[in-house]
Amino acid sequence: MHHRAPAPSRRTLLTVTAAAAAAAVTGVTSPVAHAETNDRGLRRIIDRMSLEEKVGQLFVTRVHGHSATDPDQADIDANLAAFGVRTAAELVARYHVGGIIYFSWAHNTRDPQQIAALSNGIQQAALAQPVPVPVLLSTDQEHGIVCRVGEPATLLPGAMALGAGGSHADARRAAQIAGEELAALGIRQNYAPVADVNVNPANPVIGVRSFGSDPRAVAGLVAAQVQGYQRAGVAATSKHFPGHGDTAVDSHYGLPTITHTREQWAELDAPPFRAAIAAGIDSIMTAHLVVPALDPSEDPATLSHPILTGILREQLGYDGVVVTDALGMEGVRTKYGDERVPVLALKAGVDQLLDPPRLDVAWNAVLKAVRDGELTEARLDVSILRILRLKAKLGLFRRAYTSRAAVERIVGRKAHLAEADRIAEATTTLLLNEGGFLPLSPASHGSVLVVGADPASPSGTTGPPTTTLATALRELGFTATALSTGTAPTAARIEEAVAAAAGKDVVLVGTYNVTATSSQRTLVARLVATGVPVVTVAIRNPYDVARLDGQRAVLAAYSWTDVELRAAVRVLTGRARPRGRLPVPVQSAEDPTKVLYPVGYGLTYGP
C-alpha cells in the first residue's frame, strides 16, 4: 500500500515561495549577472573560487531528506552518519557540491510540490555561498523499470517498450513530456537515455532499459530522446559509455569484462553514442567495466584515459560533460581504493564525480592530489568550465528556482497522461495467439483470474501488477480476481492458484524473468493442465516466452508500470490492436543458436 507522504513544513514552503516570488518580480534569481554566462564570464566565476570550492563543483552527491533545511530526524541522522552535516543546505555549504542526485530511498521524491520545494531550498543554499553557483539537480528517470519520481507525475514507457513501438516521434515526445515535468520539479539533468545495445539476453543490469539489440535502431531512438529532453530544458545523459549491452555481470556487484574486438565495438556499441553526440547530447555517463580491446591495462572505463580521452573526446569529438556512473558501485571499487578512484577518474577525462561512497574521503583525495601536484588546478578548471557551461545553457544562472504554479500546470497534466497511454498502446507486442484466441470479450471470457509476479513499483507509487491488470479488466466489463503468486511461487501458492482457476473462463499470468529453474514454469504448467485457457504477459524481459508452454496467447509489456499494464489489457480485450514489434530476438532456451522470434516479429488482429 502506498502511504501519502506528509506535506513539506510550512517554513520550507514559505521560504521557497518567497524566493520564487522575488524571482517573479525581478526576473533574476541569482546574484550572478546575465552577462556571466559566456565563457569569459564563467572563467571569472572560476577565478573567484577557492580550491575547496573548485573541488566541490566536480562532485554530485546523494543527500537524505525531503527538505533542504528541515528533514525528518531519521534523515538528519543518516546525513550526520554519511556526511557529518544535518541537511542538504549544510552539505552545500560545507562541500560546495556542484550537483545533487535525487533518490526515492533517500526520501527526496515524495510528491511533486515537495520535490520542487527541496530543489528551491538547495538552490537557495547554493546561491547564498561566497561564490554563488546554482546546483545541477539530477536523477535516474529512465521510465519503465527505473524511475525515481512517481505518480502523480506522468509515467511513460521505458526504452525497450519504445523500441517495440519503433517510432522516433513517440520516443522524442515521451522524453519531452518527461523533461518538461522534471524541469518543473527543478531537476535539470536526467541520467537517460540508455544507449547500450542489449545483445546479450542474459544481461542482468540493462535488459529492458535498452531500446533493443540493433545498433542502428537504438541509435535513432537515442537521438530522438536526446532531442526531446533537451528541448524541454533538461540535460540528457546517454549511458553507459563505451557500452554495457553485452555483459552477464552487474557492475553494481562486480567488474564486468566486454570481450568485443575494437571492430565489434565500433559496429555494435559505438553507433548510439555517435548518434547522441551528433544530436548535441549534454552529458555522457561512463561504465564501470573493462574492455581489453580498448584499453589493455584492464582499468574500468570510468578510470581509463585511452577510453574517455582517447576515444570519447578525441576520436568521437565529444566536448560535453562526462559523468561517472555511481562511485559506490563495486565495479569501480574492485581495483583501486575509494581515495584513488576520483583522482584516477579526473586523470582519465571525467568532469562530474557521481555519488562517491564517502564524500569526505573522495573530496579530500582530490584536494590532496592538487596540493601534491598529481592534478593541476588548471585540469580542474577545464572540467568546471564544462559544468558551468551546462548550467548556463540550462539557464540556471538566470533562473535557478521553479515554482508551485509550474508544478501545478505541468506535472501529471491530463494531456501528458493521455499521450503516455497512446504511446504505450503502440508498444505492446503480441507473440502468440493460438487459433485467434485474442481479443477477449466479456461475453465469451468474462470471468478472469489474474495471477503472477508483483515486483515492487519502480517509483514506489504504482501497482501491484496483478491488481492493476485485474482493475483494468473490471473497468472494461470483465469479472476479474487478482492472486499474487510472486516471482518464485511456492508449492502452496501454486495449489491456491490452481484451485482459484476452477470455473474461470481464462487465467492471465504476469511472468517476470523466467529462468530454467523458475517455479513460475511450474505455475504455468499446472494452470495449463486445468484445461482453463492460459494467457501470459511478460511484465519485464520478453524472453519469458522461450521457457513456457501451453499458453493460448502471449504478450510482452516490457515493464510492470501501470501505463504499460493498462495498455496490455486494452490490447488483450481488443480496445487497441497490438502494434509492437520485438526489438530483440528471442532465442530457444535449449539451443541459443535457434531464434524462435526474430527482431521485428509481432502479430496483430484481423485482416
Coordinates of C-alpha atoms in Angstrom, one line a residue:
M1 CA 0.0 0.0 0.0
H2 CA 1.3 3.5 -0.8
H3 CA 1.1 6.0 2.0
R4 CA 0.9 9.6 1.1
A5 CA 3.9 11.5 2.4
P6 CA 3.3 14.3 4.8
A7 CA 3.4 17.8 3.2
P8 CA 6.6 19.8 3.5
S9 CA 6.8 22.0 6.5
R10 CA 5.2 25.5 6.4
R11 CA 8.6 27.0 7.0
T12 CA 10.1 25.3 3.9
L13 CA 7.2 26.3 1.7
L14 CA 7.3 29.9 2.9
T15 CA 11.0 30.2 2.3
V16 CA 10.6 28.7 -1.2
T17 CA 7.5 30.8 -2.1
A18 CA 9.3 34.0 -1.0
A19 CA 12.3 33.1 -3.2
A20 CA 10.0 32.3 -6.1
A21 CA 8.0 35.5 -5.6
A22 CA 11.2 37.5 -5.6
A23 CA 12.3 35.8 -8.8
A24 CA 8.9 36.5 -10.5
V25 CA 9.3 40.2 -9.6
T26 CA 12.9 40.7 -10.6
G27 CA 13.2 38.1 -13.3
V28 CA 16.7 37.4 -12.0
T29 CA 17.0 34.7 -9.4
S30 CA 20.8 34.5 -9.0
P31 CA 23.3 37.1 -7.8
V32 CA 25.4 36.2 -10.9
A33 CA 24.9 38.7 -13.7
H34 CA 23.3 37.7 -17.1
A35 CA 26.5 38.6 -18.9
E36 CA 28.4 35.9 -17.0
T37 CA 27.0 33.0 -19.0
N38 CA 29.6 33.2 -21.8
D39 CA 33.0 31.6 -21.4
R40 CA 34.7 34.8 -20.3
G41 CA 32.1 35.4 -17.6
L42 CA 32.2 31.7 -16.5
R43 CA 36.0 31.9 -16.2
R44 CA 35.7 35.0 -14.0
I45 CA 33.4 32.9 -11.7
I46 CA 36.0 30.1 -11.6
D47 CA 38.8 32.6 -10.8
R48 CA 36.9 33.7 -7.8
M49 CA 36.6 30.2 -6.4
S50 CA 38.8 28.8 -3.7
L51 CA 40.4 25.4 -4.3
E52 CA 37.9 23.9 -2.0
E53 CA 35.0 25.4 -4.0
K54 CA 36.6 24.1 -7.2
V55 CA 36.8 20.6 -5.9
G56 CA 33.2 20.7 -4.7
Q57 CA 31.9 21.7 -8.2
L58 CA 33.2 18.3 -9.5
F59 CA 31.0 16.3 -7.2
V60 CA 27.4 15.1 -7.5
T61 CA 26.2 13.6 -4.2
R62 CA 23.1 12.0 -2.7
V63 CA 21.6 13.6 0.4
H64 CA 18.9 12.3 2.7
G65 CA 15.6 14.1 3.3
H66 CA 12.5 15.7 1.7
S67 CA 13.5 19.2 2.7
A68 CA 16.8 21.2 2.3
T69 CA 16.6 22.7 5.7
D70 CA 14.0 20.7 7.7
P71 CA 14.3 17.0 7.1
D72 CA 12.9 14.2 9.3
Q73 CA 15.1 13.2 12.2
A74 CA 15.9 9.8 10.6
D75 CA 17.3 11.7 7.6
I76 CA 19.2 14.1 9.8
D77 CA 20.8 11.0 11.5
A78 CA 21.6 9.5 8.1
N79 CA 23.2 12.7 6.8
L80 CA 25.3 13.0 10.0
A81 CA 26.5 9.5 9.6
A82 CA 27.3 9.9 5.9
F83 CA 28.5 13.5 5.6
G84 CA 28.8 15.0 9.1
V85 CA 26.1 17.5 8.3
R86 CA 22.4 17.6 9.2
T87 CA 20.8 18.9 6.0
A88 CA 21.2 19.4 2.2
A89 CA 21.7 23.1 2.9
E90 CA 24.6 22.3 5.3
L91 CA 26.1 19.8 2.8
V92 CA 26.2 22.5 0.1
A93 CA 27.8 25.0 2.5
R94 CA 30.5 22.5 3.7
Y95 CA 31.4 20.8 0.4
H96 CA 30.3 23.3 -2.3
V97 CA 29.0 20.4 -4.3
G98 CA 28.1 21.2 -8.0
G99 CA 25.3 18.6 -8.1
I100 CA 22.9 16.6 -6.1
I101 CA 21.2 13.4 -7.2
Y102 CA 17.7 12.5 -6.0
F103 CA 16.7 9.0 -4.9
S104 CA 13.3 7.8 -3.7
W105 CA 15.1 5.7 -1.0
A106 CA 16.8 8.9 0.3
H107 CA 13.3 10.4 0.7
N108 CA 13.9 13.1 -1.9
T109 CA 10.9 12.3 -4.1
R110 CA 7.7 12.1 -2.1
D111 CA 5.4 14.2 -4.2
P112 CA 5.8 16.9 -6.9
Q113 CA 5.3 20.1 -4.7
Q114 CA 7.7 18.6 -2.1
I115 CA 10.4 17.9 -4.8
A116 CA 10.1 21.4 -6.1
A117 CA 10.4 22.9 -2.6
L118 CA 13.5 20.7 -2.0
S119 CA 15.1 21.9 -5.3
N120 CA 14.4 25.5 -4.4
G121 CA 15.8 25.1 -0.9
I122 CA 19.0 23.5 -2.3
Q123 CA 19.4 26.4 -4.8
Q124 CA 18.8 29.0 -2.1
A125 CA 21.7 27.4 -0.1
A126 CA 24.0 27.4 -3.2
L127 CA 23.2 31.0 -4.1
A128 CA 23.9 32.1 -0.5
Q129 CA 27.6 31.0 -0.8
P130 CA 30.5 33.4 -1.2
V131 CA 30.8 32.4 -4.9
P132 CA 27.1 31.8 -5.7
V133 CA 26.8 28.9 -8.3
P134 CA 23.5 27.1 -8.8
V135 CA 23.4 23.3 -8.2
L136 CA 22.7 20.9 -11.1
L137 CA 20.0 18.6 -9.7
S138 CA 19.8 15.2 -11.3
T139 CA 18.1 11.8 -11.1
D140 CA 17.6 8.5 -12.9
Q141 CA 14.2 8.9 -14.5
E142 CA 14.6 6.5 -17.4
H143 CA 10.9 5.5 -17.2
G144 CA 9.9 1.9 -17.5
I145 CA 11.7 -0.1 -14.8
V146 CA 14.0 2.7 -13.5
C147 CA 12.0 5.6 -12.2
R148 CA 12.6 7.9 -9.1
V149 CA 9.6 10.3 -9.5
G150 CA 6.3 8.5 -9.4
E151 CA 2.6 9.3 -9.7
P152 CA 1.0 11.9 -9.9
A153 CA 3.8 12.7 -12.3
T154 CA 3.4 11.1 -15.7
L155 CA 5.0 7.7 -16.1
L156 CA 5.9 6.7 -19.6
P157 CA 7.1 3.6 -21.4
G158 CA 10.7 2.6 -20.9
A159 CA 13.4 2.1 -23.6
M160 CA 12.6 -1.4 -24.8
A161 CA 8.9 -0.6 -25.0
L162 CA 9.7 2.4 -27.1
G163 CA 12.0 0.1 -29.2
A164 CA 9.0 -2.2 -29.7
G165 CA 6.9 0.9 -30.8
G166 CA 9.7 1.8 -33.2
S167 CA 8.5 5.5 -33.5
H168 CA 11.1 8.2 -33.3
A169 CA 8.3 10.7 -32.9
D170 CA 6.9 8.8 -29.9
A171 CA 10.3 8.4 -28.3
R172 CA 11.0 12.2 -28.7
R173 CA 7.6 13.1 -27.3
A174 CA 8.0 10.8 -24.3
A175 CA 11.3 12.4 -23.5
Q176 CA 9.9 15.9 -23.9
I177 CA 7.0 15.2 -21.6
A178 CA 9.4 13.6 -19.1
G179 CA 11.8 16.5 -19.4
E180 CA 9.1 19.2 -19.0
E181 CA 7.9 17.6 -15.8
L182 CA 11.4 17.1 -14.4
A183 CA 12.3 20.8 -15.2
A184 CA 9.1 21.9 -13.3
L185 CA 10.5 20.0 -10.3
G186 CA 13.9 21.7 -10.6
I187 CA 15.6 18.5 -11.8
R188 CA 17.7 19.7 -14.8
Q189 CA 19.9 16.7 -15.6
N190 CA 18.4 13.3 -16.3
Y191 CA 20.5 10.1 -16.5
A192 CA 18.7 8.9 -19.6
P193 CA 18.5 7.7 -22.4
V194 CA 20.3 4.4 -22.1
A195 CA 22.5 4.0 -25.2
D196 CA 23.5 0.4 -24.5
V197 CA 22.7 -2.1 -27.2
N198 CA 21.3 -5.2 -25.5
V199 CA 22.8 -8.0 -27.5
N200 CA 23.0 -10.4 -24.5
P201 CA 19.7 -11.8 -23.3
A202 CA 21.5 -12.8 -20.0
N203 CA 22.3 -9.2 -19.2
P204 CA 21.3 -8.8 -15.6
V205 CA 21.5 -5.0 -15.3
I206 CA 20.4 -3.5 -18.7
G207 CA 17.8 -5.7 -20.4
V208 CA 14.6 -3.7 -21.0
R209 CA 16.5 -0.5 -20.1
S210 CA 17.9 -0.7 -23.6
F211 CA 16.0 0.2 -26.7
G212 CA 17.0 -3.1 -28.3
S213 CA 19.7 -5.2 -30.0
D214 CA 20.0 -3.4 -33.3
P215 CA 22.7 -0.7 -33.1
R216 CA 21.1 1.4 -35.8
A217 CA 17.6 1.2 -34.3
V218 CA 18.9 2.1 -30.9
A219 CA 20.9 5.0 -32.3
G220 CA 17.8 6.5 -33.9
L221 CA 15.8 6.3 -30.7
V222 CA 18.6 7.6 -28.5
A223 CA 19.0 10.7 -30.7
A224 CA 15.2 11.2 -30.6
Q225 CA 15.2 11.1 -26.8
V226 CA 18.2 13.4 -26.5
Q227 CA 16.2 16.0 -28.7
G228 CA 13.1 15.5 -26.5
Y229 CA 14.8 16.0 -23.2
Q230 CA 16.9 18.9 -24.3
R231 CA 14.0 20.7 -26.0
A232 CA 12.4 20.6 -22.5
G233 CA 15.4 22.3 -20.9
V234 CA 16.8 19.1 -19.3
A235 CA 20.4 17.8 -19.9
A236 CA 20.1 14.3 -21.3
T237 CA 22.8 11.8 -20.4
S238 CA 23.5 8.8 -22.6
K239 CA 24.9 5.8 -20.7
H240 CA 27.0 3.7 -20.1
F241 CA 30.0 4.5 -22.3
P242 CA 31.6 2.6 -24.0
G243 CA 28.6 0.2 -23.9
H244 CA 27.1 -2.1 -21.3
G245 CA 24.9 -4.2 -23.5
D246 CA 26.9 -7.4 -23.8
T247 CA 27.6 -8.4 -20.2
A248 CA 26.5 -11.1 -17.9
V249 CA 27.8 -9.3 -14.8
D250 CA 26.0 -6.5 -13.0
S251 CA 28.6 -3.7 -12.4
H252 CA 26.8 -2.8 -9.1
Y253 CA 28.2 -6.0 -7.7
G254 CA 31.2 -6.9 -9.8
L255 CA 33.5 -5.8 -12.6
P256 CA 32.3 -7.0 -16.0
T257 CA 34.6 -7.6 -19.0
I258 CA 33.4 -6.9 -22.5
T259 CA 35.3 -9.1 -24.9
H260 CA 34.3 -7.2 -28.1
T261 CA 37.1 -6.5 -30.5
R262 CA 37.7 -2.9 -31.4
E263 CA 35.9 -3.6 -34.7
Q264 CA 32.9 -5.1 -32.9
W265 CA 32.8 -2.2 -30.5
A266 CA 32.7 0.2 -33.4
E267 CA 29.9 -1.7 -35.1
L268 CA 27.8 -2.7 -32.1
D269 CA 28.4 -0.3 -29.2
A270 CA 29.5 2.9 -30.7
P271 CA 26.6 3.9 -33.0
P272 CA 24.2 5.1 -30.3
F273 CA 26.8 7.2 -28.6
R274 CA 27.8 8.7 -32.0
A275 CA 24.2 9.5 -32.6
A276 CA 23.8 11.1 -29.2
I277 CA 26.9 13.3 -29.8
A278 CA 25.5 14.3 -33.3
A279 CA 22.2 15.2 -31.6
G280 CA 24.1 17.6 -29.2
I281 CA 24.0 15.5 -26.0
D282 CA 24.8 17.5 -22.9
S283 CA 26.3 14.7 -20.8
I284 CA 27.6 11.1 -21.2
M285 CA 27.9 8.6 -18.3
T286 CA 30.8 6.2 -18.1
A287 CA 30.6 2.4 -17.4
H288 CA 32.4 0.5 -14.7
L289 CA 33.5 -2.3 -17.0
V290 CA 36.7 -3.5 -18.6
V291 CA 37.1 -3.5 -22.4
P292 CA 40.6 -5.0 -23.1
A293 CA 40.4 -4.2 -26.8
L294 CA 40.0 -0.5 -26.0
D295 CA 42.4 -0.4 -23.0
P296 CA 44.8 -3.3 -22.4
S297 CA 45.5 -2.1 -18.9
E298 CA 42.1 -3.5 -17.9
D299 CA 41.2 -0.5 -15.9
P300 CA 37.4 0.1 -15.8
A301 CA 36.3 2.5 -18.5
T302 CA 35.4 5.1 -15.8
L303 CA 39.2 5.3 -14.9
S304 CA 40.5 4.8 -18.5
H305 CA 42.4 7.6 -20.2
P306 CA 42.5 5.7 -23.5
I307 CA 38.7 5.2 -23.5
L308 CA 37.5 8.5 -22.1
T309 CA 40.1 10.9 -23.6
G310 CA 41.5 8.8 -26.5
I311 CA 38.1 7.5 -27.8
L312 CA 35.3 9.7 -26.4
R313 CA 37.0 13.1 -26.5
E314 CA 39.5 12.7 -29.4
Q315 CA 38.1 10.0 -31.7
L316 CA 34.4 10.8 -31.3
G317 CA 34.9 14.6 -30.8
Y318 CA 32.8 14.9 -27.7
D319 CA 33.5 18.0 -25.6
G320 CA 30.4 18.0 -23.3
V321 CA 30.2 16.9 -19.6
V322 CA 31.4 13.4 -18.8
V323 CA 29.8 12.0 -15.6
T324 CA 30.9 8.8 -13.9
D325 CA 28.4 6.1 -13.0
A326 CA 27.9 5.9 -9.2
L327 CA 31.3 5.6 -7.5
G328 CA 29.8 3.4 -4.8
M329 CA 29.3 0.5 -7.3
E330 CA 31.5 -2.5 -6.9
G331 CA 32.7 -2.4 -10.5
V332 CA 34.7 0.8 -10.0
R333 CA 36.0 -0.1 -6.4
T334 CA 37.4 -3.6 -7.3
K335 CA 40.8 -2.5 -8.4
Y336 CA 41.5 0.8 -6.5
G337 CA 40.6 2.2 -3.2
D338 CA 38.0 4.9 -2.7
E339 CA 40.8 7.6 -2.3
R340 CA 42.3 6.7 -5.7
V341 CA 39.1 6.4 -7.7
P342 CA 38.0 10.1 -8.0
V343 CA 41.6 11.2 -8.8
L344 CA 42.0 8.5 -11.5
A345 CA 38.6 9.3 -13.0
L346 CA 39.7 13.0 -13.3
K347 CA 43.0 12.0 -14.9
A348 CA 41.0 9.8 -17.3
G349 CA 38.9 12.8 -18.5
V350 CA 35.8 12.8 -16.3
D351 CA 34.1 16.0 -15.3
Q352 CA 31.5 15.0 -12.7
L353 CA 32.2 12.5 -9.9
L354 CA 28.8 10.9 -9.1
D355 CA 27.9 9.8 -5.6
P356 CA 31.1 8.5 -4.0
P357 CA 30.5 6.1 -1.1
R358 CA 32.3 8.6 1.3
L359 CA 32.1 12.2 0.1
D360 CA 34.7 13.4 2.6
V361 CA 37.2 10.7 1.5
A362 CA 36.7 11.4 -2.2
W363 CA 36.7 15.3 -1.8
N364 CA 39.8 15.3 0.4
A365 CA 41.6 12.9 -2.0
V366 CA 41.0 15.3 -5.0
L367 CA 42.1 18.3 -2.8
K368 CA 45.3 16.4 -1.8
A369 CA 46.0 15.4 -5.4
V370 CA 46.1 19.1 -6.4
R371 CA 48.1 20.1 -3.4
D372 CA 50.6 17.3 -4.0
G373 CA 50.9 18.2 -7.7
E374 CA 49.3 15.0 -9.1
L375 CA 46.4 17.0 -10.5
T376 CA 46.8 20.6 -11.6
E377 CA 44.3 23.3 -10.7
A378 CA 44.2 24.0 -14.5
R379 CA 42.9 20.5 -15.0
L380 CA 40.1 21.1 -12.6
D381 CA 39.3 24.4 -14.3
V382 CA 38.7 22.5 -17.6
S383 CA 36.0 20.3 -16.1
I384 CA 34.5 23.1 -14.0
L385 CA 34.1 25.2 -17.2
R386 CA 32.3 22.4 -18.9
I387 CA 30.0 22.0 -15.9
L388 CA 29.3 25.8 -15.7
R389 CA 28.7 26.0 -19.4
L390 CA 26.0 23.3 -19.0
K391 CA 24.4 25.2 -16.0
A392 CA 24.5 28.4 -18.1
K393 CA 22.9 26.6 -21.1
L394 CA 20.1 25.4 -18.9
G395 CA 19.5 29.0 -17.7
L396 CA 20.3 28.2 -14.1
F397 CA 22.4 31.4 -13.6
R398 CA 19.3 33.5 -14.7
R399 CA 16.6 31.5 -13.0
A400 CA 17.6 28.8 -10.6
Y401 CA 14.2 28.3 -9.0
T402 CA 11.0 26.6 -10.0
S403 CA 7.5 27.5 -8.7
R404 CA 4.4 25.9 -7.2
A405 CA 2.5 27.2 -10.3
A406 CA 4.8 25.4 -12.7
V407 CA 4.3 22.1 -10.8
E408 CA 0.6 22.5 -10.9
R409 CA 0.5 23.5 -14.5
I410 CA 2.9 20.9 -15.9
V411 CA 3.4 17.8 -13.7
G412 CA 0.9 15.0 -14.5
R413 CA -1.3 17.1 -16.7
K414 CA -4.2 15.4 -18.5
A415 CA -2.7 15.8 -21.9
H416 CA 0.6 14.2 -20.8
L417 CA -1.2 11.2 -19.2
A418 CA -3.3 10.7 -22.4
E419 CA -0.1 10.8 -24.5
A420 CA 1.6 8.2 -22.2
D421 CA -1.4 5.9 -22.8
R422 CA -1.3 6.4 -26.5
I423 CA 2.5 5.8 -26.7
A424 CA 2.2 2.7 -24.5
E425 CA -0.5 1.2 -26.6
A426 CA 1.8 1.1 -29.7
T427 CA 4.4 -0.8 -27.7
T428 CA 2.5 -3.9 -26.5
T429 CA 3.8 -6.9 -28.5
L430 CA 1.6 -10.0 -29.3
L431 CA 3.9 -13.0 -29.7
L432 CA 1.5 -15.9 -29.7
N433 CA -2.3 -16.1 -30.4
E434 CA -3.3 -19.7 -30.9
G435 CA -6.4 -20.0 -33.1
G436 CA -7.1 -16.3 -32.8
F437 CA -7.9 -16.7 -29.1
L438 CA -7.5 -13.0 -28.5
P439 CA -9.0 -10.5 -28.2
L440 CA -11.1 -11.5 -25.2
S441 CA -14.6 -10.2 -24.8
P442 CA -16.7 -10.1 -21.6
A443 CA -19.4 -12.1 -23.3
S444 CA -17.2 -15.2 -24.1
H445 CA -14.5 -14.9 -21.4
G446 CA -16.0 -12.7 -18.8
S447 CA -14.5 -14.4 -15.7
V448 CA -10.8 -13.9 -15.4
L449 CA -8.2 -15.0 -12.8
V450 CA -5.1 -12.8 -12.7
V451 CA -2.0 -14.4 -11.1
G452 CA 1.7 -13.7 -11.3
A453 CA 4.6 -11.7 -10.1
D454 CA 4.2 -8.4 -8.2
P455 CA 7.6 -6.8 -8.2
A456 CA 7.9 -3.6 -6.3
S457 CA 6.9 -0.5 -8.3
P458 CA 10.0 1.3 -9.8
S459 CA 8.8 4.6 -8.4
G460 CA 7.1 3.3 -5.3
T461 CA 3.8 4.7 -6.4
T462 CA 2.1 2.2 -8.8
G463 CA 0.9 -1.4 -8.9
P464 CA 1.0 -4.1 -7.7
P465 CA 0.8 -5.6 -11.3
T466 CA -1.8 -8.3 -10.6
T467 CA -4.1 -5.7 -9.0
T468 CA -3.5 -3.2 -11.9
L469 CA -4.3 -5.9 -14.5
A470 CA -7.5 -7.0 -12.7
T471 CA -8.7 -3.5 -12.1
A472 CA -8.2 -2.6 -15.8
L473 CA -10.2 -5.7 -16.8
R474 CA -13.0 -4.9 -14.4
E475 CA -13.2 -1.3 -15.9
L476 CA -13.8 -3.0 -19.3
G477 CA -16.7 -5.1 -18.0
F478 CA -14.9 -8.3 -17.0
T479 CA -15.2 -10.1 -13.6
A480 CA -11.5 -10.3 -12.6
T481 CA -9.9 -11.6 -9.4
A482 CA -6.2 -11.0 -8.5
L483 CA -4.0 -13.5 -6.7
S484 CA -0.3 -12.6 -6.3
T485 CA 1.9 -15.6 -6.7
G486 CA 5.3 -13.8 -6.7
T487 CA 8.4 -14.2 -8.8
A488 CA 9.2 -17.6 -7.1
P489 CA 5.7 -19.2 -6.4
T490 CA 5.7 -21.7 -3.6
A491 CA 4.0 -25.1 -4.0
A492 CA 1.3 -24.0 -1.7
R493 CA 0.7 -20.8 -3.7
I494 CA 0.6 -22.8 -6.9
E495 CA -2.1 -25.1 -5.4
E496 CA -4.0 -22.0 -4.4
A497 CA -3.9 -20.6 -8.0
V498 CA -4.9 -24.0 -9.5
A499 CA -7.9 -24.1 -7.1
A500 CA -8.8 -20.5 -7.9
A501 CA -8.8 -21.2 -11.6
A502 CA -11.7 -23.6 -11.3
G503 CA -14.7 -22.3 -13.2
K504 CA -12.9 -19.3 -14.7
D505 CA -13.0 -18.6 -18.4
V506 CA -9.4 -17.6 -18.7
V507 CA -6.3 -17.3 -16.5
L508 CA -3.9 -14.3 -17.1
V509 CA -0.4 -14.8 -15.7
G510 CA 2.1 -12.0 -15.3
T511 CA 5.5 -13.6 -15.8
Y512 CA 8.8 -12.0 -14.6
N513 CA 12.2 -13.0 -16.0
V514 CA 11.5 -16.7 -16.1
T515 CA 14.7 -18.9 -15.8
A516 CA 15.3 -22.6 -16.4
T517 CA 14.7 -23.4 -12.7
S518 CA 12.0 -20.9 -12.0
S519 CA 8.9 -22.1 -10.2
Q520 CA 6.9 -19.7 -12.5
R521 CA 7.3 -22.5 -15.1
T522 CA 5.6 -25.0 -12.7
L523 CA 2.8 -22.4 -12.1
V524 CA 2.0 -22.0 -15.8
A525 CA 2.3 -25.8 -16.5
R526 CA -0.1 -26.6 -13.6
L527 CA -2.6 -23.9 -14.8
V528 CA -2.4 -25.1 -18.4
A529 CA -3.2 -28.7 -17.1
T530 CA -6.5 -27.5 -15.6
G531 CA -7.9 -27.0 -19.1
V532 CA -8.7 -23.4 -18.4
P533 CA -7.1 -21.2 -21.2
V534 CA -3.9 -19.5 -20.1
V535 CA -2.6 -16.2 -21.4
T536 CA 0.8 -14.9 -20.2
V537 CA 2.0 -11.3 -20.2
A538 CA 5.8 -10.9 -19.8
I539 CA 6.0 -7.9 -17.5
R540 CA 9.7 -7.4 -17.9
N541 CA 12.0 -9.3 -20.3
P542 CA 10.3 -10.6 -23.4
Y543 CA 12.5 -13.7 -23.3
D544 CA 10.0 -15.5 -21.0
V545 CA 8.1 -17.0 -23.9
A546 CA 11.0 -19.3 -24.7
R547 CA 10.7 -21.1 -21.3
L548 CA 6.9 -21.6 -21.2
D549 CA 4.5 -23.9 -23.0
G550 CA 0.8 -24.4 -23.4
Q551 CA -0.4 -20.8 -23.3
R552 CA -3.2 -19.8 -25.8
A553 CA -1.6 -16.3 -26.1
V554 CA 1.5 -14.4 -25.1
L555 CA 2.0 -10.7 -24.8
A556 CA 5.2 -8.7 -24.0
A557 CA 4.7 -5.5 -22.0
Y558 CA 8.4 -4.7 -21.2
S559 CA 7.7 -3.2 -17.8
W560 CA 5.2 -3.6 -14.9
T561 CA 4.3 0.1 -14.6
D562 CA 0.6 0.9 -14.7
V563 CA 0.8 2.7 -18.1
E564 CA 2.2 -0.5 -19.8
L565 CA -0.1 -2.9 -18.0
R566 CA -3.3 -0.9 -18.8
A567 CA -2.2 -0.7 -22.4
A568 CA -1.6 -4.5 -22.4
V569 CA -5.2 -5.0 -21.1
R570 CA -6.6 -2.8 -23.9
V571 CA -4.7 -5.0 -26.4
L572 CA -5.9 -8.2 -24.7
T573 CA -9.5 -7.0 -25.0
G574 CA -9.4 -5.6 -28.5
R575 CA -9.8 -2.0 -27.4
A576 CA -6.5 -1.5 -29.1
R577 CA -4.7 -3.5 -31.8
P578 CA -1.3 -5.0 -31.0
R579 CA 1.3 -3.0 -32.9
G580 CA 4.6 -3.6 -31.1
R581 CA 7.4 -5.5 -32.8
L582 CA 10.2 -7.2 -30.9
P583 CA 13.3 -5.0 -30.7
V584 CA 15.4 -8.0 -29.6
P585 CA 15.4 -11.6 -30.8
V586 CA 14.0 -14.3 -28.6
Q587 CA 16.2 -17.4 -28.8
S588 CA 15.4 -21.0 -27.9
A589 CA 16.1 -21.8 -24.3
E590 CA 17.5 -25.2 -25.3
D591 CA 19.5 -24.0 -28.3
P592 CA 20.5 -20.3 -28.2
T593 CA 21.7 -20.5 -31.9
K594 CA 18.0 -21.1 -32.8
V595 CA 15.9 -17.9 -33.0
L596 CA 12.2 -18.5 -32.1
Y597 CA 11.0 -15.0 -32.6
P598 CA 13.3 -12.6 -34.7
V599 CA 13.7 -8.8 -34.3
G600 CA 10.6 -7.2 -35.9
Y601 CA 8.3 -10.0 -35.0
G602 CA 4.8 -9.2 -33.7
L603 CA 1.3 -10.3 -34.5
T604 CA -1.8 -8.2 -34.9
Y605 CA -5.6 -8.9 -35.1
G606 CA -7.8 -9.4 -38.1
P607 CA -7.1 -8.5 -41.7

